[in-house]
Amino acid sequence: MQNNLRVVTLDGPAGVGKTTLAKRVAQELSIAYLDTGAMFRIFGWKFGEAAPKMSEEELEAHIAQYSFTLSGIGFDSVLSVNGTPVGDEIRTEEVAALASTVAKLPVVRDALKRVQREISTQTSLVAEGRDMGSVVFPQAKFKFFLDATAEERGSRRFKQLQEMGKPANLDLIISQIKERDMQDRTRSVAPLVAADDAHIIDTTTLNIDGVFAAIMEHFAE
Ligand code: C5P
């Protein structure tokens, strides 16, 4: 990372509000927002089902077909894969589960770590994910880890779906969140864990404005 480029890391489990906050923080700081979950989702979507049975060479050959670029700032940040902006096709629970499956594979993690670090040499960014502060950007000066109970995260997701007029089952959502938590926290490579020097924010009883304020306080210091 060049000295004049800044990386802010924002990690935490599924459904904790990272995306909304990471975009808002990036907007406030006038820097780019990088959704690293979208990178794992792309791989999950494209070759996730077959991935666990592939040899390292096969996986590398698949990965080599995709190149990621990041442009824009804050809310207008755009992550593209092979020149096409990533769209809503990856925003399903099925793709999320496949993303979690490929995210266990060291070859995939190493490849994306390289890409994420490369992007950080070109632009300042808020990097949102699971291992941004702990593994990918250990030198980042500002690290945040958001947390909330699975029940609280599930009920937030349930309300969101209801507001969008989509069918939703609260118990199912909570069990999917717990399943993904387990996969993310127990994998042997880069498990979901707060970096030792991350600011941990429990969002269970905070709304988005409260969490945003708690994060921005650290930049004022
Ligand atoms: O954040 P999002 O829900 O889009 O991430 C999808 C999945 O990708 C996560 O459940 C996790 O398994 C994986 N992931 C990861 N490391 C990251 C970002 C996402 O392992 N930095």
PDB file of C-alpha atoms and ligand atoms in Angstrom:
ATOM      1  CA  MET A   1       0.000   0.000   0.000  1.00  0.00           C
ATOM      2  CA  GLN A   2       1.341   3.425  -0.880  1.00  0.00           C
ATOM      3  CA  ASN A   3       1.630   5.728   2.129  1.00  0.00           C
ATOM      4  CA  ASN A   4      -0.903   8.195   0.863  1.00  0.00           C
ATOM      5  CA  LEU A   5      -3.539   5.505   0.317  1.00  0.00           C
ATOM      6  CA  ARG A   6      -5.815   4.613   3.173  1.00  0.00           C
ATOM      7  CA  VAL A   7      -7.500   1.306   4.006  1.00  0.00           C
ATOM      8  CA  VAL A   8     -10.358   1.055   6.497  1.00  0.00           C
ATOM      9  CA  THR A   9     -11.458  -2.494   7.317  1.00  0.00           C
ATOM     10  CA  LEU A  10     -14.966  -3.473   8.326  1.00  0.00           C
ATOM     11  CA  ASP A  11     -15.574  -7.109   9.222  1.00  0.00           C
ATOM     12  CA  GLY A  12     -18.316  -9.099  10.886  1.00  0.00           C
ATOM     13  CA  PRO A  13     -20.807 -11.928  10.448  1.00  0.00           C
ATOM     14  CA  ALA A  14     -23.619 -12.134   7.871  1.00  0.00           C
ATOM     15  CA  GLY A  15     -26.510  -9.725   8.317  1.00  0.00           C
ATOM     16  CA  VAL A  16     -24.840  -7.374  10.799  1.00  0.00           C
ATOM     17  CA  GLY A  17     -25.263  -4.275   8.593  1.00  0.00           C
ATOM     18  CA  LYS A  18     -21.713  -4.115   7.249  1.00  0.00           C
ATOM     19  CA  THR A  19     -22.677  -3.191   3.705  1.00  0.00           C
ATOM     20  CA  THR A  20     -24.856  -0.225   4.612  1.00  0.00           C
ATOM     21  CA  LEU A  21     -22.231   1.055   7.020  1.00  0.00           C
ATOM     22  CA  ALA A  22     -19.203   0.421   4.844  1.00  0.00           C
ATOM     23  CA  LYS A  23     -20.795   2.364   1.979  1.00  0.00           C
ATOM     24  CA  ARG A  24     -21.736   5.216   4.282  1.00  0.00           C
ATOM     25  CA  VAL A  25     -18.280   5.415   5.839  1.00  0.00           C
ATOM     26  CA  ALA A  26     -16.692   5.343   2.366  1.00  0.00           C
ATOM     27  CA  GLN A  27     -19.013   8.134   1.243  1.00  0.00           C
ATOM     28  CA  GLU A  28     -18.180  10.225   4.312  1.00  0.00           C
ATOM     29  CA  LEU A  29     -14.435   9.730   3.776  1.00  0.00           C
ATOM     30  CA  SER A  30     -14.734  10.184  -0.019  1.00  0.00           C
ATOM     31  CA  ILE A  31     -13.031   6.886  -0.750  1.00  0.00           C
ATOM     32  CA  ALA A  32     -14.078   3.689  -2.562  1.00  0.00           C
ATOM     33  CA  TYR A  33     -16.108   0.883  -1.052  1.00  0.00           C
ATOM     34  CA  LEU A  34     -14.980  -2.700  -1.720  1.00  0.00           C
ATOM     35  CA  ASP A  35     -17.485  -5.523  -1.207  1.00  0.00           C
ATOM     36  CA  THR A  36     -15.229  -8.575  -0.857  1.00  0.00           C
ATOM     37  CA  GLY A  37     -18.227 -10.847  -0.183  1.00  0.00           C
ATOM     38  CA  ALA A  38     -19.304 -10.118  -3.773  1.00  0.00           C
ATOM     39  CA  MET A  39     -15.987 -11.558  -4.990  1.00  0.00           C
ATOM     40  CA  PHE A  40     -16.592 -14.835  -3.125  1.00  0.00           C
ATOM     41  CA  ARG A  41     -20.215 -14.815  -4.327  1.00  0.00           C
ATOM     42  CA  ILE A  42     -19.096 -14.493  -7.950  1.00  0.00           C
ATOM     43  CA  PHE A  43     -16.879 -17.554  -7.575  1.00  0.00           C
ATOM     44  CA  GLY A  44     -19.616 -19.389  -5.654  1.00  0.00           C
ATOM     45  CA  TRP A  45     -22.097 -18.600  -8.406  1.00  0.00           C
ATOM     46  CA  LYS A  46     -19.784 -19.467 -11.292  1.00  0.00           C
ATOM     47  CA  PHE A  47     -18.154 -22.675 -10.055  1.00  0.00           C
ATOM     48  CA  GLY A  48     -19.108 -23.124  -6.383  1.00  0.00           C
ATOM     49  CA  GLU A  49     -20.897 -26.422  -6.688  1.00  0.00           C
ATOM     50  CA  ALA A  50     -18.008 -28.154  -8.462  1.00  0.00           C
ATOM     51  CA  ALA A  51     -15.213 -26.343  -6.568  1.00  0.00           C
ATOM     52  CA  PRO A  52     -14.747 -28.701  -3.571  1.00  0.00           C
ATOM     53  CA  LYS A  53     -13.996 -31.593  -5.959  1.00  0.00           C
ATOM     54  CA  MET A  54     -11.547 -29.661  -8.170  1.00  0.00           C
ATOM     55  CA  SER A  55      -7.775 -30.041  -7.987  1.00  0.00           C
ATOM     56  CA  GLU A  56      -5.763 -26.912  -7.148  1.00  0.00           C
ATOM     57  CA  GLU A  57      -4.755 -26.618 -10.806  1.00  0.00           C
ATOM     58  CA  GLU A  58      -8.357 -26.780 -11.989  1.00  0.00           C
ATOM     59  CA  LEU A  59      -9.399 -24.190  -9.436  1.00  0.00           C
ATOM     60  CA  GLU A  60      -6.562 -21.883 -10.438  1.00  0.00           C
ATOM     61  CA  ALA A  61      -7.593 -22.224 -14.087  1.00  0.00           C
ATOM     62  CA  HIS A  62     -11.166 -21.205 -13.207  1.00  0.00           C
ATOM     63  CA  ILE A  63     -10.041 -18.299 -11.042  1.00  0.00           C
ATOM     64  CA  ALA A  64      -7.717 -17.019 -13.767  1.00  0.00           C
ATOM     65  CA  GLN A  65     -10.740 -16.385 -15.987  1.00  0.00           C
ATOM     66  CA  TYR A  66     -11.979 -13.565 -13.771  1.00  0.00           C
ATOM     67  CA  SER A  67     -10.511 -10.127 -13.282  1.00  0.00           C
ATOM     68  CA  PHE A  68     -11.953  -7.609 -10.826  1.00  0.00           C
ATOM     69  CA  THR A  69     -11.866  -3.825 -10.976  1.00  0.00           C
ATOM     70  CA  LEU A  70     -13.169  -1.179  -8.594  1.00  0.00           C
ATOM     71  CA  SER A  71     -14.221   2.306  -9.635  1.00  0.00           C
ATOM     72  CA  GLY A  72     -16.122   5.237  -8.111  1.00  0.00           C
ATOM     73  CA  ILE A  73     -16.462   6.513  -4.556  1.00  0.00           C
ATOM     74  CA  GLY A  74     -18.816   5.798  -1.619  1.00  0.00           C
ATOM     75  CA  PHE A  75     -22.355   4.914  -2.670  1.00  0.00           C
ATOM     76  CA  ASP A  76     -21.298   5.121  -6.314  1.00  0.00           C
ATOM     77  CA  SER A  77     -18.516   2.539  -6.002  1.00  0.00           C
ATOM     78  CA  VAL A  78     -18.779  -0.157  -8.653  1.00  0.00           C
ATOM     79  CA  LEU A  79     -17.115  -3.559  -8.515  1.00  0.00           C
ATOM     80  CA  SER A  80     -16.831  -5.118 -11.964  1.00  0.00           C
ATOM     81  CA  VAL A  81     -15.864  -8.582 -13.025  1.00  0.00           C
ATOM     82  CA  ASN A  82     -14.376  -8.880 -16.504  1.00  0.00           C
ATOM     83  CA  GLY A  83     -15.601  -5.353 -17.172  1.00  0.00           C
ATOM     84  CA  THR A  84     -19.253  -5.952 -16.172  1.00  0.00           C
ATOM     85  CA  PRO A  85     -20.626  -4.453 -12.940  1.00  0.00           C
ATOM     86  CA  VAL A  86     -21.619  -7.125 -10.432  1.00  0.00           C
ATOM     87  CA  GLY A  87     -25.433  -7.281 -10.264  1.00  0.00           C
ATOM     88  CA  ASP A  88     -28.209  -8.690  -8.084  1.00  0.00           C
ATOM     89  CA  GLU A  89     -27.919 -12.217  -9.493  1.00  0.00           C
ATOM     90  CA  ILE A  90     -25.440 -13.024  -6.700  1.00  0.00           C
ATOM     91  CA  ARG A  91     -27.726 -11.717  -3.898  1.00  0.00           C
ATOM     92  CA  THR A  92     -29.520 -14.967  -3.061  1.00  0.00           C
ATOM     93  CA  GLU A  93     -29.185 -17.302  -0.076  1.00  0.00           C
ATOM     94  CA  GLU A  94     -28.189 -20.126  -2.472  1.00  0.00           C
ATOM     95  CA  VAL A  95     -25.276 -18.090  -3.838  1.00  0.00           C
ATOM     96  CA  ALA A  96     -24.348 -16.993  -0.296  1.00  0.00           C
ATOM     97  CA  ALA A  97     -24.083 -20.641   0.759  1.00  0.00           C
ATOM     98  CA  LEU A  98     -21.951 -21.456  -2.319  1.00  0.00           C
ATOM     99  CA  ALA A  99     -19.763 -18.417  -1.542  1.00  0.00           C
ATOM    100  CA  SER A 100     -19.227 -19.805   1.945  1.00  0.00           C
ATOM    101  CA  THR A 101     -18.229 -23.143   0.427  1.00  0.00           C
ATOM    102  CA  VAL A 102     -15.599 -21.674  -1.926  1.00  0.00           C
ATOM    103  CA  ALA A 103     -14.429 -19.344   0.860  1.00  0.00           C
ATOM    104  CA  LYS A 104     -13.042 -22.387   2.699  1.00  0.00           C
ATOM    105  CA  LEU A 105     -10.619 -23.179  -0.107  1.00  0.00           C
ATOM    106  CA  PRO A 106      -7.098 -21.783   0.414  1.00  0.00           C
ATOM    107  CA  VAL A 107      -6.504 -21.379  -3.361  1.00  0.00           C
ATOM    108  CA  VAL A 108      -9.571 -19.148  -3.626  1.00  0.00           C
ATOM    109  CA  ARG A 109      -8.673 -17.108  -0.530  1.00  0.00           C
ATOM    110  CA  ASP A 110      -5.085 -16.591  -1.674  1.00  0.00           C
ATOM    111  CA  ALA A 111      -6.174 -15.469  -5.129  1.00  0.00           C
ATOM    112  CA  LEU A 112      -8.704 -12.988  -3.769  1.00  0.00           C
ATOM    113  CA  LYS A 113      -6.272 -11.703  -1.149  1.00  0.00           C
ATOM    114  CA  ARG A 114      -3.853 -10.826  -3.940  1.00  0.00           C
ATOM    115  CA  VAL A 115      -6.597  -9.078  -5.917  1.00  0.00           C
ATOM    116  CA  GLN A 116      -7.818  -7.145  -2.862  1.00  0.00           C
ATOM    117  CA  ARG A 117      -4.304  -5.978  -1.998  1.00  0.00           C
ATOM    118  CA  GLU A 118      -3.680  -5.017  -5.605  1.00  0.00           C
ATOM    119  CA  ILE A 119      -6.840  -2.875  -5.637  1.00  0.00           C
ATOM    120  CA  SER A 120      -5.661  -1.145  -2.448  1.00  0.00           C
ATOM    121  CA  THR A 121      -2.516   0.002  -4.244  1.00  0.00           C
ATOM    122  CA  GLN A 122      -4.678   1.914  -6.711  1.00  0.00           C
ATOM    123  CA  THR A 123      -7.260   3.573  -4.475  1.00  0.00           C
ATOM    124  CA  SER A 124      -8.083   4.300  -0.835  1.00  0.00           C
ATOM    125  CA  LEU A 125     -10.959   2.135   0.293  1.00  0.00           C
ATOM    126  CA  VAL A 126     -13.277   0.784   2.939  1.00  0.00           C
ATOM    127  CA  ALA A 127     -12.874  -2.982   2.638  1.00  0.00           C
ATOM    128  CA  GLU A 128     -15.869  -4.964   3.865  1.00  0.00           C
ATOM    129  CA  GLY A 129     -15.627  -8.696   4.567  1.00  0.00           C
ATOM    130  CA  ARG A 130     -14.713 -11.339   7.114  1.00  0.00           C
ATOM    131  CA  ASP A 131     -10.914 -11.237   7.216  1.00  0.00           C
ATOM    132  CA  MET A 132     -10.043  -7.728   6.062  1.00  0.00           C
ATOM    133  CA  GLY A 133      -8.514  -6.587   9.353  1.00  0.00           C
ATOM    134  CA  SER A 134      -7.158  -9.962  10.452  1.00  0.00           C
ATOM    135  CA  VAL A 135      -5.551 -11.296   7.246  1.00  0.00           C
ATOM    136  CA  VAL A 136      -5.754  -9.144   4.132  1.00  0.00           C
ATOM    137  CA  PHE A 137      -4.909  -5.710   5.545  1.00  0.00           C
ATOM    138  CA  PRO A 138      -3.212  -6.314   8.905  1.00  0.00           C
ATOM    139  CA  GLN A 139      -1.457  -2.916   8.620  1.00  0.00           C
ATOM    140  CA  ALA A 140      -4.682  -0.922   8.213  1.00  0.00           C
ATOM    141  CA  LYS A 141      -4.857   1.936  10.673  1.00  0.00           C
ATOM    142  CA  PHE A 142      -8.640   1.827  11.117  1.00  0.00           C
ATOM    143  CA  LYS A 143     -10.218  -1.550  11.762  1.00  0.00           C
ATOM    144  CA  PHE A 144     -13.788  -2.240  12.818  1.00  0.00           C
ATOM    145  CA  PHE A 145     -15.569  -5.462  13.697  1.00  0.00           C
ATOM    146  CA  LEU A 146     -19.356  -5.370  13.942  1.00  0.00           C
ATOM    147  CA  ASP A 147     -21.303  -8.019  15.810  1.00  0.00           C
ATOM    148  CA  ALA A 148     -24.890  -8.827  16.842  1.00  0.00           C
ATOM    149  CA  THR A 149     -26.742 -11.974  17.898  1.00  0.00           C
ATOM    150  CA  ALA A 150     -27.937 -14.324  15.129  1.00  0.00           C
ATOM    151  CA  GLU A 151     -31.539 -13.722  16.283  1.00  0.00           C
ATOM    152  CA  GLU A 152     -31.183  -9.951  15.930  1.00  0.00           C
ATOM    153  CA  ARG A 153     -29.524 -10.235  12.520  1.00  0.00           C
ATOM    154  CA  GLY A 154     -32.213 -12.676  11.386  1.00  0.00           C
ATOM    155  CA  SER A 155     -35.035 -10.411  12.463  1.00  0.00           C
ATOM    156  CA  ARG A 156     -33.447  -7.421  10.661  1.00  0.00           C
ATOM    157  CA  ARG A 157     -33.228  -9.491   7.473  1.00  0.00           C
ATOM    158  CA  PHE A 158     -36.819 -10.682   7.974  1.00  0.00           C
ATOM    159  CA  LYS A 159     -38.056  -7.073   8.237  1.00  0.00           C
ATOM    160  CA  GLN A 160     -36.084  -6.048   5.135  1.00  0.00           C
ATOM    161  CA  LEU A 161     -37.662  -8.862   3.096  1.00  0.00           C
ATOM    162  CA  GLN A 162     -41.129  -8.001   4.404  1.00  0.00           C
ATOM    163  CA  GLU A 163     -40.633  -4.360   3.437  1.00  0.00           C
ATOM    164  CA  MET A 164     -39.662  -5.469  -0.057  1.00  0.00           C
ATOM    165  CA  GLY A 165     -42.850  -7.562  -0.202  1.00  0.00           C
ATOM    166  CA  LYS A 166     -40.834 -10.784  -0.455  1.00  0.00           C
ATOM    167  CA  PRO A 167     -41.868 -14.026   1.280  1.00  0.00           C
ATOM    168  CA  ALA A 168     -39.853 -14.677   4.439  1.00  0.00           C
ATOM    169  CA  ASN A 169     -39.668 -17.220   7.223  1.00  0.00           C
ATOM    170  CA  LEU A 170     -37.965 -15.896  10.350  1.00  0.00           C
ATOM    171  CA  ASP A 171     -36.944 -19.296  11.770  1.00  0.00           C
ATOM    172  CA  LEU A 172     -35.455 -20.353   8.437  1.00  0.00           C
ATOM    173  CA  ILE A 173     -33.535 -17.078   8.077  1.00  0.00           C
ATOM    174  CA  ILE A 174     -32.075 -17.415  11.588  1.00  0.00           C
ATOM    175  CA  SER A 175     -31.046 -21.007  10.954  1.00  0.00           C
ATOM    176  CA  GLN A 176     -29.390 -20.038   7.617  1.00  0.00           C
ATOM    177  CA  ILE A 177     -27.492 -17.257   9.414  1.00  0.00           C
ATOM    178  CA  LYS A 178     -26.339 -19.671  12.123  1.00  0.00           C
ATOM    179  CA  GLU A 179     -25.257 -22.192   9.498  1.00  0.00           C
ATOM    180  CA  ARG A 180     -23.218 -19.571   7.629  1.00  0.00           C
ATOM    181  CA  ASP A 181     -21.745 -18.276  10.933  1.00  0.00           C
ATOM    182  CA  MET A 182     -20.603 -21.768  11.739  1.00  0.00           C
ATOM    183  CA  GLN A 183     -18.976 -22.227   8.316  1.00  0.00           C
ATOM    184  CA  ASP A 184     -17.301 -18.816   8.518  1.00  0.00           C
ATOM    185  CA  ARG A 185     -16.099 -19.057  12.118  1.00  0.00           C
ATOM    186  CA  THR A 186     -14.833 -22.634  12.072  1.00  0.00           C
ATOM    187  CA  ARG A 187     -13.005 -22.855   8.726  1.00  0.00           C
ATOM    188  CA  SER A 188      -9.312 -23.519   9.055  1.00  0.00           C
ATOM    189  CA  VAL A 189      -8.176 -20.708   6.726  1.00  0.00           C
ATOM    190  CA  ALA A 190      -8.941 -17.099   7.666  1.00  0.00           C
ATOM    191  CA  PRO A 191     -11.891 -17.826   9.982  1.00  0.00           C
ATOM    192  CA  LEU A 192     -14.202 -14.974  10.875  1.00  0.00           C
ATOM    193  CA  VAL A 193     -12.494 -13.361  13.844  1.00  0.00           C
ATOM    194  CA  ALA A 194     -11.877  -9.806  14.998  1.00  0.00           C
ATOM    195  CA  ALA A 195      -8.286  -8.605  14.557  1.00  0.00           C
ATOM    196  CA  ASP A 196      -6.599  -7.970  17.926  1.00  0.00           C
ATOM    197  CA  ASP A 197      -6.445  -4.267  17.164  1.00  0.00           C
ATOM    198  CA  ALA A 198      -9.977  -3.910  15.727  1.00  0.00           C
ATOM    199  CA  HIS A 199     -12.613  -1.727  17.371  1.00  0.00           C
ATOM    200  CA  ILE A 200     -15.423  -4.163  18.210  1.00  0.00           C
ATOM    201  CA  ILE A 201     -18.909  -2.681  18.047  1.00  0.00           C
ATOM    202  CA  ASP A 202     -21.889  -4.682  19.311  1.00  0.00           C
ATOM    203  CA  THR A 203     -24.764  -3.454  17.169  1.00  0.00           C
ATOM    204  CA  THR A 204     -27.512  -5.540  18.814  1.00  0.00           C
ATOM    205  CA  THR A 205     -29.080  -2.509  20.495  1.00  0.00           C
ATOM    206  CA  LEU A 206     -27.868   0.194  18.078  1.00  0.00           C
ATOM    207  CA  ASN A 207     -29.522   1.458  14.920  1.00  0.00           C
ATOM    208  CA  ILE A 208     -27.544   2.289  11.769  1.00  0.00           C
ATOM    209  CA  ASP A 209     -27.057   5.927  12.781  1.00  0.00           C
ATOM    210  CA  GLY A 210     -25.741   4.825  16.186  1.00  0.00           C
ATOM    211  CA  VAL A 211     -23.213   2.427  14.666  1.00  0.00           C
ATOM    212  CA  PHE A 212     -22.166   4.995  12.073  1.00  0.00           C
ATOM    213  CA  ALA A 213     -21.542   7.555  14.826  1.00  0.00           C
ATOM    214  CA  ALA A 214     -19.574   4.995  16.862  1.00  0.00           C
ATOM    215  CA  ILE A 215     -17.342   4.321  13.840  1.00  0.00           C
ATOM    216  CA  MET A 216     -16.840   7.949  12.820  1.00  0.00           C
ATOM    217  CA  GLU A 217     -15.809   8.897  16.378  1.00  0.00           C
ATOM    218  CA  HIS A 218     -12.532   7.094  15.757  1.00  0.00           C
ATOM    219  CA  PHE A 219     -11.684   9.302  12.779  1.00  0.00           C
ATOM    220  CA  ALA A 220     -12.247  12.430  14.821  1.00  0.00           C
ATOM    221  CA  GLU A 221      -9.718  11.336  17.429  1.00  0.00           C
TER     222      GLU A 221
HETATM  223  O1  C5P B   1     -20.613 -10.635   2.879  1.00  0.00           O
HETATM  224  P1  C5P B   1     -21.352 -11.680   2.090  1.00  0.00           P
HETATM  225  O2  C5P B   1     -22.540 -12.229   2.797  1.00  0.00           O
HETATM  226  O3  C5P B   1     -21.680 -11.210   0.716  1.00  0.00           O
HETATM  227  O4  C5P B   1     -20.301 -12.867   1.934  1.00  0.00           O
HETATM  228  C1  C5P B   1     -20.667 -14.127   1.388  1.00  0.00           C
HETATM  229  C2  C5P B   1     -19.754 -15.204   1.952  1.00  0.00           C
HETATM  230  O5  C5P B   1     -18.426 -15.006   1.443  1.00  0.00           O
HETATM  231  C3  C5P B   1     -19.592 -15.201   3.470  1.00  0.00           C
HETATM  232  O6  C5P B   1     -20.558 -15.980   4.148  1.00  0.00           O
HETATM  233  C4  C5P B   1     -18.208 -15.773   3.667  1.00  0.00           C
HETATM  234  O7  C5P B   1     -18.256 -17.177   3.686  1.00  0.00           O
HETATM  235  C5  C5P B   1     -17.466 -15.359   2.428  1.00  0.00           C
HETATM  236  N1  C5P B   1     -16.561 -14.247   2.665  1.00  0.00           N
HETATM  237  C6  C5P B   1     -15.318 -14.525   3.187  1.00  0.00           C
HETATM  238  N2  C5P B   1     -14.396 -13.529   3.340  1.00  0.00           N
HETATM  239  C7  C5P B   1     -14.688 -12.274   2.995  1.00  0.00           C
HETATM  240  C8  C5P B   1     -15.966 -11.937   2.490  1.00  0.00           C
HETATM  241  C9  C5P B   1     -16.894 -12.978   2.351  1.00  0.00           C
HETATM  242  O8  C5P B   1     -15.028 -15.670   3.509  1.00  0.00           O
HETATM  243  N3  C5P B   1     -13.750 -11.343   3.127  1.00  0.00           N
END
